[in-house]
Structures are given as structure tokens and as C-alpha cells.
Short mmCIF file of C-alpha atoms and ligand atoms in Angstrom, two decimals:
data_model
loop_
_atom_site.label_atom_id
_atom_site.label_comp_id
_atom_site.label_asym_id
_atom_site.label_seq_id
_atom_site.Cartn_x
_atom_site.Cartn_y
_atom_site.Cartn_z
CA MET A 79 0.12 -0.17 0.24
CA SER A 80 1.40 3.39 -0.45
CA ARG A 81 1.73 5.39 2.04
CA MET A 82 0.81 9.36 2.09
CA GLU A 83 2.35 12.23 3.39
CA SER A 84 -0.74 14.40 3.61
CA TRP A 85 -4.53 14.01 3.04
CA PRO A 86 -5.87 14.29 -0.06
CA GLU A 87 -8.55 17.00 0.45
CA PRO A 88 -8.36 20.26 2.89
CA ILE A 89 -9.45 19.20 5.99
CA ILE A 90 -12.09 20.21 7.30
CA ARG A 91 -12.69 21.34 11.35
CA VAL A 92 -15.43 20.50 12.12
CA GLN A 93 -15.95 22.52 14.83
CA GLU A 94 -14.74 25.54 13.22
CA LEU A 95 -18.10 25.02 11.22
CA SER A 96 -20.35 24.82 14.00
CA GLU A 97 -19.11 27.95 15.41
CA SER A 98 -19.26 29.63 11.99
CA GLY A 99 -23.23 29.26 12.83
CA ILE A 100 -24.47 28.09 9.56
CA LYS A 101 -27.49 27.08 9.29
CA GLU A 102 -27.26 24.19 6.48
CA ILE A 103 -24.69 21.71 6.50
CA PRO A 104 -22.59 21.14 4.01
CA GLU A 105 -23.21 18.37 1.24
CA HIS A 106 -19.64 16.80 2.08
CA PHE A 107 -21.45 15.59 5.47
CA VAL A 108 -25.27 15.31 4.16
CA LYS A 109 -25.49 11.14 4.41
CA LEU A 110 -27.93 8.72 2.26
CA PRO A 111 -31.60 8.79 3.36
CA ALA A 112 -30.82 5.16 3.68
CA ASP A 113 -27.50 6.42 6.16
CA ARG A 114 -29.41 8.84 8.61
CA PRO A 115 -30.76 8.46 11.58
CA CYS A 116 -33.73 7.90 12.76
CA PHE A 117 -34.90 10.08 15.91
CA ILE A 118 -38.17 8.08 16.33
CA GLU A 119 -36.98 5.84 18.79
CA THR A 120 -39.06 2.23 18.25
CA THR A 121 -39.22 -0.41 21.15
CA SER A 122 -35.73 0.40 22.03
CA HIS A 123 -36.40 3.16 24.36
CA VAL A 124 -36.67 0.74 27.79
CA ASP A 125 -34.11 -1.75 26.92
CA ASN A 126 -29.92 -0.76 27.30
CA ILE A 127 -26.71 -2.48 27.26
CA PRO A 128 -25.72 -4.94 30.68
CA LEU A 129 -24.20 -2.66 33.54
CA ILE A 130 -22.26 -4.90 35.02
CA ASP A 131 -20.80 -3.99 39.03
CA LEU A 132 -17.09 -5.64 38.71
CA GLU A 133 -17.24 -5.36 43.06
CA ASN A 134 -19.47 -8.38 42.74
CA LEU A 135 -16.24 -10.74 41.37
CA LYS A 136 -15.16 -9.93 44.90
CA SER A 137 -18.08 -10.63 46.79
CA PHE A 138 -17.46 -14.00 49.37
CA ASP A 139 -20.83 -15.20 47.94
CA GLU A 140 -19.33 -17.60 45.23
CA SER A 141 -23.36 -17.61 43.73
CA ILE A 142 -22.82 -14.22 43.48
CA ARG A 143 -19.23 -14.66 41.59
CA VAL A 144 -20.49 -17.22 39.24
CA GLU A 145 -23.29 -15.23 38.17
CA THR A 146 -21.19 -11.97 37.01
CA MET A 147 -18.70 -13.51 35.70
CA GLU A 148 -22.28 -15.43 33.59
CA LEU A 149 -23.82 -11.81 32.91
CA ILE A 150 -20.41 -10.73 31.50
CA SER A 151 -20.30 -14.29 29.08
CA LYS A 152 -23.49 -13.41 28.07
CA ALA A 153 -23.45 -9.68 27.05
CA CYS A 154 -20.28 -10.52 24.95
CA ARG A 155 -21.59 -13.56 23.15
CA GLU A 156 -25.35 -11.49 22.28
CA TRP A 157 -24.39 -8.12 23.30
CA GLY A 158 -21.05 -7.25 22.00
CA PHE A 159 -20.95 -4.40 24.01
CA PHE A 160 -21.13 -4.27 28.20
CA GLN A 161 -20.74 -1.32 30.71
CA VAL A 162 -18.95 -1.44 33.75
CA VAL A 163 -19.12 0.22 37.08
CA ASN A 164 -16.67 0.54 40.37
CA HIS A 165 -13.92 -0.46 37.87
CA GLY A 166 -11.00 1.12 40.32
CA VAL A 167 -10.46 3.73 37.75
CA SER A 168 -10.71 6.78 39.62
CA HIS A 169 -13.64 8.91 39.83
CA GLU A 170 -11.20 12.33 39.80
CA LEU A 171 -8.86 11.35 37.82
CA VAL A 172 -11.29 10.55 35.04
CA ALA A 173 -12.94 13.96 36.27
CA TYR A 174 -9.50 15.79 35.27
CA VAL A 175 -9.41 14.74 32.38
CA ARG A 176 -12.57 14.66 31.42
CA GLY A 177 -12.41 18.06 31.67
CA VAL A 178 -8.34 18.39 30.06
CA TRP A 179 -9.91 16.86 26.33
CA ARG A 180 -13.42 19.54 26.65
CA GLU A 181 -10.65 23.15 27.12
CA PHE A 182 -7.90 21.46 24.21
CA PHE A 183 -10.43 21.53 22.13
CA HIS A 184 -11.49 24.77 23.35
CA LEU A 185 -8.02 26.08 22.58
CA PRO A 186 -7.29 28.26 19.36
CA LEU A 187 -7.36 26.48 16.34
CA GLU A 188 -4.46 27.68 15.93
CA GLU A 189 -2.56 26.22 18.78
CA LYS A 190 -4.87 22.63 17.65
CA HIS A 191 -3.42 22.72 14.08
CA LYS A 192 0.39 22.48 15.54
CA LEU A 193 -0.72 19.05 16.33
CA ALA A 194 -2.66 19.04 13.28
CA ASN A 195 -2.00 14.71 12.27
CA SER A 196 -1.34 13.21 8.50
CA PRO A 197 -1.91 9.85 7.12
CA VAL A 198 0.91 8.35 8.41
CA THR A 199 0.25 7.58 11.38
CA TYR A 200 -2.97 9.40 12.61
CA GLU A 201 -1.15 10.31 15.55
CA GLY A 202 -2.15 14.54 16.50
CA TYR A 203 -5.96 16.51 16.18
CA GLY A 204 -7.44 15.10 13.00
CA SER A 205 -11.13 15.73 11.58
CA ARG A 206 -11.58 13.30 8.51
CA LEU A 207 -11.60 9.50 8.49
CA GLY A 208 -10.71 7.21 5.40
CA VAL A 209 -9.06 8.66 2.68
CA VAL A 210 -10.96 8.23 -0.40
CA LYS A 211 -11.65 11.72 -2.29
CA GLY A 212 -15.14 12.35 -2.29
CA ALA A 213 -16.06 11.03 1.03
CA LYS A 214 -18.69 11.48 3.08
CA LEU A 215 -17.52 13.12 5.90
CA ASP A 216 -18.65 12.28 9.52
CA TRP A 217 -19.41 15.32 12.35
CA CYS A 218 -17.24 14.63 14.29
CA ASP A 219 -13.28 16.23 15.08
CA TYR A 220 -10.49 14.34 16.98
CA PHE A 221 -6.88 13.52 19.04
CA PHE A 222 -5.01 10.41 18.20
CA LEU A 223 -2.34 9.06 20.83
CA HIS A 224 -0.23 5.60 21.21
CA TYR A 225 0.28 4.28 24.35
CA LEU A 226 1.52 1.58 23.92
CA PRO A 227 3.75 -0.27 23.00
CA GLN A 228 6.46 2.20 23.89
CA LEU A 229 8.41 2.71 21.60
CA LEU A 230 4.96 4.37 19.37
CA LYS A 231 4.31 6.39 22.91
CA ASP A 232 5.62 10.08 21.80
CA GLU A 233 4.39 12.86 24.33
CA ASP A 234 5.92 15.12 22.19
CA LYS A 235 2.85 14.70 20.22
CA TRP A 236 0.59 14.65 22.65
CA PRO A 237 -1.59 18.41 24.08
CA ASN A 238 0.91 20.68 26.27
CA LEU A 239 -1.88 23.08 27.01
CA PRO A 240 -3.87 22.73 29.29
CA ILE A 241 -0.66 22.94 31.94
CA SER A 242 0.11 19.39 32.84
CA CYS A 243 -2.66 16.99 30.79
CA ARG A 244 0.38 15.28 29.43
CA GLN A 245 0.64 13.71 33.00
CA ILE A 246 -2.89 13.01 33.60
CA ILE A 247 -3.25 12.14 30.03
CA ALA A 248 -0.51 9.16 30.82
CA GLU A 249 -2.52 8.48 34.40
CA TYR A 250 -5.31 8.16 32.51
CA GLY A 251 -3.82 5.76 30.86
CA GLN A 252 -1.81 3.64 32.40
CA GLN A 253 -5.85 2.71 34.78
CA LEU A 254 -7.16 1.60 31.55
CA VAL A 255 -4.63 -0.73 30.38
CA ASN A 256 -4.50 -2.29 34.02
CA LEU A 257 -8.65 -2.47 33.58
CA CYS A 258 -8.27 -4.31 30.34
CA GLU A 259 -5.51 -6.49 31.62
CA ARG A 260 -8.40 -7.15 34.39
CA LEU A 261 -11.10 -7.43 31.26
CA THR A 262 -9.01 -9.59 29.62
CA LYS A 263 -8.48 -11.87 31.91
CA ILE A 264 -12.15 -12.48 32.43
CA LEU A 265 -12.56 -12.91 29.05
CA SER A 266 -10.43 -15.55 28.73
CA ILE A 267 -11.72 -17.45 31.64
CA ASN A 268 -15.00 -17.13 30.61
CA LEU A 269 -14.15 -18.39 26.94
CA GLY A 270 -12.95 -21.54 28.50
CA LEU A 271 -9.23 -20.64 27.80
CA ASN A 272 -6.22 -19.94 30.83
CA GLU A 273 -6.23 -16.74 31.83
CA ASP A 274 -3.66 -15.13 30.38
CA TYR A 275 -4.69 -16.40 27.27
CA LEU A 276 -5.42 -13.04 25.59
CA HIS A 277 -2.93 -11.52 27.83
CA LYS A 278 0.07 -13.50 25.13
CA LYS A 279 -2.18 -13.91 21.85
CA PHE A 280 -2.70 -9.97 22.19
CA GLY A 281 1.55 -10.33 22.69
CA GLY A 282 2.10 -9.65 26.43
CA ASP A 283 3.45 -6.33 28.75
CA ASN A 284 6.20 -5.82 25.49
CA GLU A 285 3.72 -6.25 21.69
CA ARG A 286 0.36 -4.87 23.63
CA GLY A 287 -0.91 -1.82 22.02
CA ALA A 288 -2.72 0.76 23.34
CA CYS A 289 -3.65 4.23 22.43
CA LEU A 290 -7.13 7.10 22.31
CA ARG A 291 -8.64 8.58 20.42
CA VAL A 292 -10.59 11.70 22.40
CA ASN A 293 -14.08 12.19 19.82
CA PHE A 294 -15.79 16.28 19.29
CA TYR A 295 -19.44 16.51 18.18
CA PRO A 296 -20.14 20.14 17.65
CA LYS A 297 -23.48 20.78 17.89
CA CYS A 298 -25.15 19.86 14.48
CA PRO A 299 -28.17 22.28 12.89
CA GLN A 300 -29.07 19.94 10.62
CA PRO A 301 -28.36 15.82 13.22
CA ASP A 302 -31.21 14.54 11.28
CA LEU A 303 -29.38 14.47 7.39
CA THR A 304 -25.06 12.99 9.42
CA LEU A 305 -24.20 11.10 11.66
CA GLY A 306 -20.91 11.77 14.43
CA LEU A 307 -19.31 8.58 13.24
CA SER A 308 -20.74 6.56 10.42
CA PRO A 309 -20.91 2.91 11.44
CA HIS A 310 -18.08 0.63 12.84
CA SER A 311 -17.44 -2.21 14.57
CA ASP A 312 -13.81 -1.80 16.44
CA PRO A 313 -11.16 -3.37 14.24
CA GLY A 314 -8.62 -3.57 17.52
CA GLY A 315 -9.37 -5.85 20.52
CA LEU A 316 -11.09 -4.44 23.53
CA THR A 317 -12.35 -1.51 23.99
CA LEU A 318 -13.42 1.30 26.84
CA VAL A 319 -15.28 4.31 25.85
CA LEU A 320 -15.66 7.01 28.42
CA PRO A 321 -19.44 8.53 27.17
CA ASP A 322 -20.42 12.94 28.41
CA THR A 323 -21.75 13.29 31.62
CA ASP A 324 -24.98 15.05 30.03
CA VAL A 325 -25.82 13.93 26.67
CA THR A 326 -26.26 10.18 24.77
CA GLY A 327 -24.74 9.96 21.29
CA LEU A 328 -23.60 6.13 20.90
CA GLN A 329 -25.54 4.11 19.58
CA VAL A 330 -25.50 0.49 19.01
CA ARG A 331 -27.21 -2.39 16.51
CA ARG A 332 -29.57 -4.55 17.38
CA GLY A 333 -31.18 -5.90 14.73
CA ASP A 334 -31.96 -3.45 12.10
CA ASP A 335 -32.66 -1.20 14.65
CA TRP A 336 -30.04 1.41 16.62
CA MET A 337 -30.73 1.06 20.29
CA THR A 338 -28.95 4.03 22.14
CA VAL A 339 -27.23 2.84 25.21
CA LYS A 340 -27.81 5.46 27.93
CA PRO A 341 -25.11 5.55 30.18
CA ALA A 342 -24.70 4.76 33.95
CA PRO A 343 -23.29 6.80 36.37
CA ASN A 344 -19.47 6.42 36.47
CA ALA A 345 -19.69 3.52 33.74
CA PHE A 346 -16.78 2.47 30.87
CA ILE A 347 -18.66 1.31 27.97
CA VAL A 348 -16.84 -2.25 27.29
CA ASN A 349 -17.25 -3.46 23.43
CA ILE A 350 -15.51 -6.63 22.07
CA GLY A 351 -13.64 -5.45 18.89
CA ASP A 352 -12.69 -7.19 15.72
CA GLN A 353 -9.72 -8.85 17.22
CA ILE A 354 -11.41 -10.95 19.81
CA GLN A 355 -13.94 -12.32 17.56
CA VAL A 356 -11.44 -13.91 14.81
CA LEU A 357 -9.80 -15.03 18.10
CA SER A 358 -12.95 -16.89 19.71
CA ASN A 359 -13.95 -17.74 16.38
CA ALA A 360 -16.51 -16.03 16.81
CA ILE A 361 -18.14 -17.27 20.00
CA TYR A 362 -17.51 -13.20 20.89
CA LYS A 363 -18.78 -10.42 18.31
CA SER A 364 -18.08 -7.59 17.66
CA VAL A 365 -20.92 -5.42 16.91
CA GLU A 366 -21.86 -2.59 14.52
CA HIS A 367 -22.23 1.01 16.38
CA ARG A 368 -22.35 4.59 15.18
CA VAL A 369 -22.29 8.32 16.45
CA ILE A 370 -25.61 10.19 16.26
CA VAL A 371 -25.60 13.66 16.69
CA ASN A 372 -28.23 16.74 18.29
CA SER A 373 -28.16 20.70 17.59
CA ALA A 374 -28.51 21.72 21.84
CA LYS A 375 -25.20 20.53 23.03
CA GLU A 376 -21.61 19.13 22.13
CA ARG A 377 -19.98 15.82 23.38
CA VAL A 378 -17.48 14.72 23.98
CA SER A 379 -16.43 10.53 24.38
CA LEU A 380 -12.76 9.04 24.77
CA ALA A 381 -12.55 5.69 23.20
CA PHE A 382 -9.13 3.50 24.98
CA PHE A 383 -8.11 1.14 22.60
CA TYR A 384 -6.47 -2.16 23.14
CA ASN A 385 -5.65 -4.60 20.37
CA PRO A 386 -3.02 -7.13 20.31
CA GLY A 387 0.94 -5.91 18.52
CA GLY A 388 0.68 -5.24 15.11
CA ASN A 389 2.80 -8.49 13.71
CA ILE A 390 1.13 -10.91 15.79
CA LEU A 391 -0.45 -13.37 13.42
CA ILE A 392 -4.60 -13.72 14.88
CA LYS A 393 -6.20 -15.97 13.94
CA PRO A 394 -9.10 -18.66 16.03
CA ALA A 395 -7.77 -20.12 19.01
CA ASP A 396 -7.16 -24.67 18.51
CA GLU A 397 -9.09 -25.35 21.94
CA LEU A 398 -12.39 -23.01 20.14
CA VAL A 399 -11.98 -24.93 16.84
CA THR A 400 -13.69 -28.12 16.66
CA GLU A 401 -15.34 -30.74 13.57
CA ASP A 402 -19.04 -28.44 14.48
CA GLN A 403 -17.26 -24.81 14.86
CA PRO A 404 -14.07 -24.72 12.20
CA ALA A 405 -11.61 -21.67 12.36
CA LEU A 406 -13.86 -19.01 10.13
CA TYR A 407 -10.99 -17.37 10.08
CA SER A 408 -7.89 -17.22 8.42
CA PRO A 409 -4.55 -15.78 10.24
CA MET A 410 -3.71 -11.61 9.63
CA THR A 411 -1.95 -9.66 11.30
CA PHE A 412 -3.69 -6.50 13.36
CA ASN A 413 -1.29 -4.34 11.22
CA GLU A 414 -2.57 -6.07 7.77
CA TYR A 415 -5.52 -4.93 9.08
CA ARG A 416 -6.17 -1.79 10.21
CA ALA A 417 -4.59 -0.80 7.18
CA CYS A 418 -7.37 -1.93 4.92
CA ILE A 419 -9.13 -0.20 7.09
CA ARG A 420 -7.87 2.86 6.87
CA THR A 421 -7.77 2.93 3.31
CA LYS A 422 -12.08 2.31 3.72
CA GLY A 423 -13.18 4.02 5.71
CA PRO A 424 -15.45 2.93 8.40
CA CYS A 425 -17.86 1.14 6.47
CA GLY A 426 -20.17 -1.57 8.79
CA LYS A 427 -18.35 -5.30 9.93
CA SER A 428 -18.34 -5.41 5.94
CA LEU A 429 -13.92 -6.45 6.87
CA VAL A 430 -14.05 -8.90 9.38
CA GLU A 431 -17.02 -10.82 7.67
CA SER A 432 -15.14 -10.01 4.22
CA LEU A 433 -11.70 -12.46 5.84
CA LYS A 434 -13.74 -15.02 6.52
CA SER A 435 -11.95 -18.49 5.30
CA PRO A 436 -14.00 -20.64 2.52
CA ARG A 437 -16.38 -23.19 3.25
C1 LIG B 66 -15.09 5.49 18.29
C2 LIG B 66 -16.14 4.67 19.10
C3 LIG B 66 -18.12 5.98 19.97
C4 LIG B 66 -18.47 7.14 21.44
O1 LIG B 66 -14.53 5.90 19.01
O2 LIG B 66 -14.91 3.75 17.65
O3 LIG B 66 -17.48 3.97 18.31
O4 LIG B 66 -19.52 7.34 21.45
N1 LIG B 66 -17.03 6.13 19.85
O5 LIG B 66 -17.68 8.77 20.40
NI1 LIG B 67 -15.82 2.94 17.62
#
């Protein structure tokens, strides 16, 4: 694949467009009628993704521990999504990191431009997904950075305004890595594998990856014509989303419907990515999701991605491949997989599906 040094078209900062006071959104952001959000809630308003209290895994009562493990297992198989509370990440740190990122996006444009990203690494301040000329754009700006592997971590590419934010961003990453380690153990056990199975398959302490995408969805004058983030499944291992405290927007696919996630106070939203779908031989589902926007309030969310090392071949676990359930996917490295996604942009679940080995 050729490596593009700069974006094929001029970048449009969505925040700038939003703040210019336009009443109609540019053509580039108008989705085809079939892809537009539907604001009439159907049956789904009573539904929500499962809520798991991780403290219950420390209960003295064995039946509570077993039941909690079972709830997580069911969520991974049937929803691909759940939310966790009592997750061990400091609430104070979470509040602080939210504030830091909101402040960053409200810095003058010149400040943010100093950290503008390119299609080479995607690190930094960015405003579009995919590199196809003429593609429909999403109503979102973002900031992308790496935590792991250590080799990719470059704090010089992180915001340094507001003051002391690098230290807070680093601490947040550390605590989320710890939570992901705990979750991958739980998932491994629930799959009937050794508790360190996923940790090892991700490349262990030295090779596993972790990165952060901070999404900024500005107010939109015509929210019914566009999306903050087009339907996609997350390409990596496991995602932890810190949602906005007072604006919803994330929607998860349930059959033909889109269900709006209602975050619990102090919760993280957890979702299975394509690599765990592959490793679990599709026992666990990486489910499509998207983000809607609104005209009243901006929304900030932090998506933390916990991934296998880029050069490790990912394939279904031998233990989960049987005569009845043959391997559904051919081996592929996460780097190869991610390169495909970045060229095509968000495109629902088509990529992991297209990788299914011929039967
Ligand atoms: C993502 C994502 C959800 C959100 O960044 O991949 O799905 O609520 N974000 O912003
Ligand atoms: Ni996502």
C-alpha cells in the first residue's frame, strides 16, 4: 500500500464549521437517506446494554461471582457491549481528564493546528476518517495518540496545553491498561481458556498496543441529515468508551434497529473488537455501532483501544476450533487489518465478514 504523506483534500474542522453559525451543513456531511439517523425511537427505549458491577467479582458469596461472570459472558456473546461500574479507575482522575480534553478542543485553532495529524500515523488532531477522495464525512473532530507499545508512545505529540495535561493523560492510560488486563483475563476464563490466553495472544507486556481517540462532536444544525461517526465495528481487541456525562449519542446495532446507549453514572462502556471476534472464533461478537449528533450540545467521548501487537498473526484459538465449529477466519496481523480499515474508512462490519475463510 502506498503511504500518503498528506490528506488528499483540504481538511474541514467540524468545530469551526459549527461555530461559524451555518444553518445548513455542507453537502459532504449529508448522508444518503438510508444512512441517516432515525430520531423516532422504536421499542428500544426500554432497552439498554447490560450493566456489570465488577465489585461483585470480589464477593464472598460464590454464587454472586459465578452469576457476574455469566452476565459478562452473555453480554460478550449476545451484545458485544456492556458497561462496567466499580471498575477501579479513579473517578477524580476521570473527571479531570474529561476537563482537560474539553479544554483542549476549546483552545484557539492555531494551537490545535500545531498538533495536526497526517495519514502516516494518524497521531494528533484530526478531522476525517478514511482517505478516499470525495468520501462522505462524519460530524466529528478527534485527537489520536498511542500509549503502547512503549516504542510508539511519544508525549511530544500530545497536547501540552492546558498545563500538566500530559501527566494526566499518561495516568489515565495506565489505569485503563490495568482495567483492560483484568477484562481480558475475565474473557479468557469465560471462553474456557487459560486466564492469560488473550494477554499472551496480544503479545504480552512488550508488544500489546493501546491508544486513545478523543472524539469531539460539535453542535450540528441539521442532526437528522448526518452522523457523528458512521456505522463501524472497532478493528482492535477491546474498547473502553468513557461517554459524555450529559449528552447521549452512541447507538448499538440490535438486528435492524439502533439502540441508544444510556450510560450509568461513573461507568465505562466496554465493547468487543474484531480481533477478539476472530480469536474467539465468533463466539464473541464485535458489534456495529455509530454516533448521532444534536443541535443543542457538543459531546466529548474518550475511546480507549486495547489491541494485539501489530505484527502478531491473529487467528481463532485452537481450543475453540472443532469439527462442528471449524475456524471461521484466516490468520492476519492486526497491522494488515488496520491498513485495510484506514483505506476504506468506517464501513460497518464488512471487513471482518469478508475475511471469513471460504467454507
Ligand atoms: C469510536 C466510537 C463512540 C462514542 O471512537 O470507535 O465508537 O461514543 N466512539 O464516541
Ligand atoms: Ni467504535
